[in-house]
PDB file of C-alpha atoms in Angstrom:
ATOM      1  CA  MET B   1     107.109 121.099 110.753  1.00 47.00           C
ATOM      2  CA  SER B   2     105.324 123.233 108.173  1.00 49.00           C
ATOM      3  CA  TYR B   3     103.400 121.870 105.245  1.00 53.00           C
ATOM      4  CA  THR B   4     106.273 122.848 102.928  1.00 59.00           C
ATOM      5  CA  ASP B   5     108.805 120.532 104.593  1.00 73.00           C
ATOM      6  CA  VAL B   6     109.470 117.547 102.382  1.00 73.00           C
ATOM      7  CA  THR B   7     110.151 114.143 103.922  1.00 91.00           C
ATOM      8  CA  VAL B   8     109.922 111.749 100.997  1.00 94.00           C
ATOM      9  CA  PHE B   9     113.129 110.028 102.104  1.00 96.00           C
ATOM     10  CA  ASP B  10     114.236 109.087 105.610  1.00 96.00           C
ATOM     11  CA  PRO B  11     116.546 112.007 106.497  1.00 96.00           C
ATOM     12  CA  LYS B  12     118.825 109.791 108.620  1.00 97.00           C
ATOM     13  CA  ARG B  13     119.290 107.023 106.053  1.00 97.00           C
ATOM     14  CA  ILE B  14     122.090 106.635 103.508  1.00 97.00           C
ATOM     15  CA  TYR B  15     120.671 105.376 100.199  1.00 98.00           C
ATOM     16  CA  ASP B  16     122.681 103.306  97.739  1.00 97.00           C
ATOM     17  CA  ASP B  17     122.431 104.239  94.050  1.00 97.00           C
ATOM     18  CA  TYR B  18     120.844 100.816  93.449  1.00 97.00           C
ATOM     19  CA  ASP B  19     117.971 101.439  95.917  1.00 97.00           C
ATOM     20  CA  GLN B  20     114.664 101.453  94.056  1.00 96.00           C
ATOM     21  CA  GLU B  21     113.324 104.330  96.172  1.00 96.00           C
ATOM     22  CA  LEU B  22     115.634 106.666  94.249  1.00 97.00           C
ATOM     23  CA  ASP B  23     113.650 105.986  91.088  1.00 97.00           C
ATOM     24  CA  LEU B  24     111.125 108.486  92.470  1.00 95.00           C
ATOM     25  CA  ILE B  25     113.637 111.186  91.498  1.00 94.00           C
ATOM     26  CA  ALA B  26     115.014 109.672  88.295  1.00 96.00           C
ATOM     27  CA  ASP B  27     116.156 106.327  86.984  1.00 97.00           C
ATOM     28  CA  ARG B  28     119.688 105.170  87.684  1.00 97.00           C
ATOM     29  CA  ALA B  29     121.022 106.103  84.238  1.00 98.00           C
ATOM     30  CA  ARG B  30     119.635 109.635  84.530  1.00 98.00           C
ATOM     31  CA  ARG B  31     121.213 110.044  87.980  1.00 97.00           C
ATOM     32  CA  ALA B  32     124.561 108.954  86.469  1.00 97.00           C
ATOM     33  CA  GLN B  33     124.167 111.611  83.767  1.00 98.00           C
ATOM     34  CA  TRP B  34     123.390 114.212  86.410  1.00 97.00           C
ATOM     35  CA  ARG B  35     126.493 113.284  88.393  1.00 97.00           C
ATOM     36  CA  HIS B  36     128.605 113.545  85.238  1.00 97.00           C
ATOM     37  CA  ARG B  37     127.146 117.003  84.502  1.00 98.00           C
ATOM     38  CA  ASN B  38     127.419 118.000  88.196  1.00 96.00           C
ATOM     39  CA  VAL B  39     123.672 118.561  88.610  1.00 96.00           C
ATOM     40  CA  GLY B  40     121.028 116.754  90.656  1.00 96.00           C
ATOM     41  CA  PRO B  41     121.074 115.941  94.352  1.00 97.00           C
ATOM     42  CA  SER B  42     124.300 115.901  96.369  1.00 97.00           C
ATOM     43  CA  TYR B  43     125.931 112.496  96.652  1.00 98.00           C
ATOM     44  CA  LEU B  44     128.753 110.691  98.415  1.00 97.00           C
ATOM     45  CA  LYS B  45     131.477 108.706  96.668  1.00 96.00           C
ATOM     46  CA  MET B  46     132.905 105.732  98.549  1.00 95.00           C
ATOM     47  CA  GLY B  47     135.364 104.236  96.125  1.00 96.00           C
ATOM     48  CA  ARG B  48     133.212 103.339  93.141  1.00 94.00           C
ATOM     49  CA  ARG B  49     130.010 103.281  95.186  1.00 97.00           C
ATOM     50  CA  VAL B  50     127.569 106.192  95.035  1.00 97.00           C
ATOM     51  CA  LYS B  51     125.458 107.000  98.083  1.00 98.00           C
ATOM     52  CA  TYR B  52     122.808 109.618  98.777  1.00 98.00           C
ATOM     53  CA  HIS B  53     121.950 111.029 102.207  1.00 97.00           C
ATOM     54  CA  GLY B  54     118.182 111.160 102.763  1.00 96.00           C
ATOM     55  CA  ALA B  55     118.315 114.744 104.085  1.00 96.00           C
ATOM     56  CA  ASP B  56     120.120 115.853 100.897  1.00 96.00           C
ATOM     57  CA  LEU B  57     117.495 114.142  98.741  1.00 96.00           C
ATOM     58  CA  ASN B  58     114.677 115.871 100.618  1.00 96.00           C
ATOM     59  CA  ALA B  59     116.433 119.245 100.301  1.00 95.00           C
ATOM     60  CA  TRP B  60     116.908 118.712  96.563  1.00 95.00           C
ATOM     61  CA  ILE B  61     113.226 117.845  96.117  1.00 94.00           C
ATOM     62  CA  GLU B  62     112.198 120.935  98.092  1.00 92.00           C
ATOM     63  CA  SER B  63     114.481 123.136  95.976  1.00 92.00           C
ATOM     64  CA  HIS B  64     112.626 121.949  92.860  1.00 91.00           C
ATOM     65  CA  ARG B  65     109.188 122.622  94.264  1.00 88.00           C
ATOM     66  CA  VAL B  66     107.054 124.817  92.021  1.00 88.00           C
ATOM     67  CA  GLN B  67     104.710 127.153  93.881  1.00 85.00           C
ATOM     68  CA  THR B  68     101.588 127.811  91.839  1.00 86.00           C
ATOM     69  CA  ALA B  69      99.163 130.640  92.325  1.00 83.00           C
ATOM     70  CA  HIS B  70      96.242 129.898  94.603  1.00 73.00           C
ATOM     71  CA  LEU B  71      92.950 129.482  92.711  1.00 60.00           C
ATOM     72  CA  SER B  72      91.204 132.288  94.617  1.00 58.00           C
ATOM     73  CA  ALA B  73      94.021 134.697  93.730  1.00 56.00           C
ATOM     74  CA  ARG B  74      93.232 134.288  90.009  1.00 56.00           C
ATOM     75  CA  ASN B  75      89.649 135.552  90.301  1.00 53.00           C
TER      76      ASN B  75
END
């Protein structure tokens, strides 16, 4: 595993939209807006229930990673 791999969420777990851990990404209302606009992390629909796969959450976080210039490269 390299230092760029993100494992904020358990990649084998299925998270419910009500799980508080998801507030690290955005609050529940914001996630609902994202789903309506078809943006944000991938999700699963099971009837009316919304679920998130931990591996998808980690991939979404990694895709939003901003790489800054190293301090020594600026000098």
